[in-house]
Coordinates of C-alpha atoms in Angstrom, one line a residue:
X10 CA 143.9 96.1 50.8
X11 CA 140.9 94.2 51.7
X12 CA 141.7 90.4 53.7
X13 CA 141.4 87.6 50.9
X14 CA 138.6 85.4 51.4
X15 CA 140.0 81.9 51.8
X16 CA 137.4 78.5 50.4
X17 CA 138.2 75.4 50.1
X18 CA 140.1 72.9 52.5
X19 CA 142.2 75.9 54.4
X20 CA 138.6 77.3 55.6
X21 CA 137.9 75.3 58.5
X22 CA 141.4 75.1 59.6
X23 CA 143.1 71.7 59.9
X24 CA 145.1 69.7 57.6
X25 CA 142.5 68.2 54.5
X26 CA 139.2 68.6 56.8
X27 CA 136.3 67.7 55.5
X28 CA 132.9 69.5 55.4
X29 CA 131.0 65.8 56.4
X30 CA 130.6 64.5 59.5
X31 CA 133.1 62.8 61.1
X32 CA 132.6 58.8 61.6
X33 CA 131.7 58.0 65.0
X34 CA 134.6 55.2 66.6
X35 CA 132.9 52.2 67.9
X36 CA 134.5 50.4 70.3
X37 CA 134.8 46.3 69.7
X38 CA 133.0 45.6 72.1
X39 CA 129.7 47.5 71.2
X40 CA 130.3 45.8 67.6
X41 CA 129.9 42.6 69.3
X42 CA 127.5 43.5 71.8
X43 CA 129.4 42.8 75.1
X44 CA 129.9 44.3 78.1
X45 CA 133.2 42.5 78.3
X46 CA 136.4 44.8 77.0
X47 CA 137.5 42.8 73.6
X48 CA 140.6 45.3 73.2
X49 CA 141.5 44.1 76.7
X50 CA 141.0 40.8 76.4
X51 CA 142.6 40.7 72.8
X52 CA 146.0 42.5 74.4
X53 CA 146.1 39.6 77.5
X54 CA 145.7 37.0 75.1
X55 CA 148.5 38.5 72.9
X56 CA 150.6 38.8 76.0
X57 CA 149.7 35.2 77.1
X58 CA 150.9 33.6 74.4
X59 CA 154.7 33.1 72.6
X60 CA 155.9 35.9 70.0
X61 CA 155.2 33.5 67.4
X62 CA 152.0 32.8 67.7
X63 CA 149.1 35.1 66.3
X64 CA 145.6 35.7 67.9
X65 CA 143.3 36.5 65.9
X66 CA 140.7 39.2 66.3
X67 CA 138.1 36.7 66.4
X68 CA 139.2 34.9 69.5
X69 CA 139.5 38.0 71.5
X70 CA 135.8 38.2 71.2
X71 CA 135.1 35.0 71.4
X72 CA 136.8 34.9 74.8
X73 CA 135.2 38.3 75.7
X74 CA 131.6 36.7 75.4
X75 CA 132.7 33.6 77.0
X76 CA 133.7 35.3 80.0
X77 CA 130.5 37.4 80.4
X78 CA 128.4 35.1 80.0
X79 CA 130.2 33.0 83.2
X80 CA 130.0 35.9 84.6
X81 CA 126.4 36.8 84.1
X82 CA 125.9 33.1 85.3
X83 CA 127.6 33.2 88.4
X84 CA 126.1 36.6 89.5
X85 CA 122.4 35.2 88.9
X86 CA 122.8 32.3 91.1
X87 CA 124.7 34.4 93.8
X88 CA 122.2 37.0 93.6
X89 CA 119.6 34.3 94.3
X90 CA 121.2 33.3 97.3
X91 CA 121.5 36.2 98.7
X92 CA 117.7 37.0 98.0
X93 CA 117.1 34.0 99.8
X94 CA 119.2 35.1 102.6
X95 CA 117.2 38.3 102.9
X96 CA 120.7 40.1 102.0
X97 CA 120.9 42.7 99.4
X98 CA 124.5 42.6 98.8
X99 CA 126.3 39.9 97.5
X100 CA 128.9 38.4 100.1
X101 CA 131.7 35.8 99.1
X102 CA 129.4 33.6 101.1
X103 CA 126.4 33.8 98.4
X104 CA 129.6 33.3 95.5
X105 CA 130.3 30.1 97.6
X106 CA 126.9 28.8 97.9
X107 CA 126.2 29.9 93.8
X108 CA 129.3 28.2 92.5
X109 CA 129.3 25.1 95.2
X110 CA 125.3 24.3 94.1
X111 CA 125.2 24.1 90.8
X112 CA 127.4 21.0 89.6
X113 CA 128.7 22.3 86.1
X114 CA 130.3 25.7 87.7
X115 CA 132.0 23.4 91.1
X116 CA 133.2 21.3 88.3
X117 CA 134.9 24.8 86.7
X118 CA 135.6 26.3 89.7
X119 CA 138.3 24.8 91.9
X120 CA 138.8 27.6 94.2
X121 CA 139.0 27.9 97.5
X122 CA 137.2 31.3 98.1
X123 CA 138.0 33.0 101.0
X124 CA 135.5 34.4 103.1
X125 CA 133.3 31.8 101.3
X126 CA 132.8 28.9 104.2
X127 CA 131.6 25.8 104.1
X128 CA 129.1 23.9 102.3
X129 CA 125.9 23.1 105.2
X130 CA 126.0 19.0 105.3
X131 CA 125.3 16.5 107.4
X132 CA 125.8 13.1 106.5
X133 CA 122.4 10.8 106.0
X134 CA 123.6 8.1 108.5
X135 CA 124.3 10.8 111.3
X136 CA 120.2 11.2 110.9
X137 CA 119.7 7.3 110.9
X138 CA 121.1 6.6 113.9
X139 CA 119.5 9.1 116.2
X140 CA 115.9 7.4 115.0
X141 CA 116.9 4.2 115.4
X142 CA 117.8 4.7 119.2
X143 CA 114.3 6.0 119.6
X144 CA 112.5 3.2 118.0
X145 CA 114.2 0.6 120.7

């Protein structure tokens, strides 16, 4: 007895397959167009929060961009100090200088970062008096 030809959804094997093309899953984050991991940033927030409260999906990438784009700040300004250091790798020193020279981010950042030292300043009346004993 010849083998019965079998058509329809049974041919391709599977449960209800479909001859089309299967959707592609896009991740949140390329919706958005962040680097930043929404679905992470969505669970912490969930986490963060009391059982009673919801988080929407919206905040999650809200959050998400917020946090790149500090990011993407803070790296630009370190990076430039360490250009001007003639260093190609970014030290905590350069993250200190970045976040301690630009007011709004030493305003944000209250850290202490370790490895990071100290800010180079010397006090304007520390100069003075070192002239004024050579004018006499």
């Amino acid at each position: 007895m010849p083998a019965k030809s079998v058509s329809g959804p049974a041919a391709s094997g599977g449960k209800y397959k479909s001859g089309a093309p299967q959707k592609r899953i896009q991740s949140r984050s390329s919706k958005a167009g962040l680097q930043f991991p929404v679905g992470r940033v969505h669970r912490y927030l969930k986490r963060q929060t009391k059982n009673t409260t919801r988080v929407g999906a919206k905040a999650a990438v809200y959050t998400a961009a917020v946090l790149e784009y500090l990011v993407a700040e803070v790296l630009e300004l370190a990076g430039n100090a360490a250009r001007d250091l003639k260093s190609k790798r970014i030290s905590p020193r350069h993250l200190q200088l970045a976040i301690r020279g630009d007011d709004e981010l030493d305003v944000l950042v209250k850290a202490t970062i370790a490895g990071g030292g100290v800010i180079p300043h010397i006090h304007k009346q520390l100069l003075d008096k070192g002239k004024k004993v050579q004018q006499k």
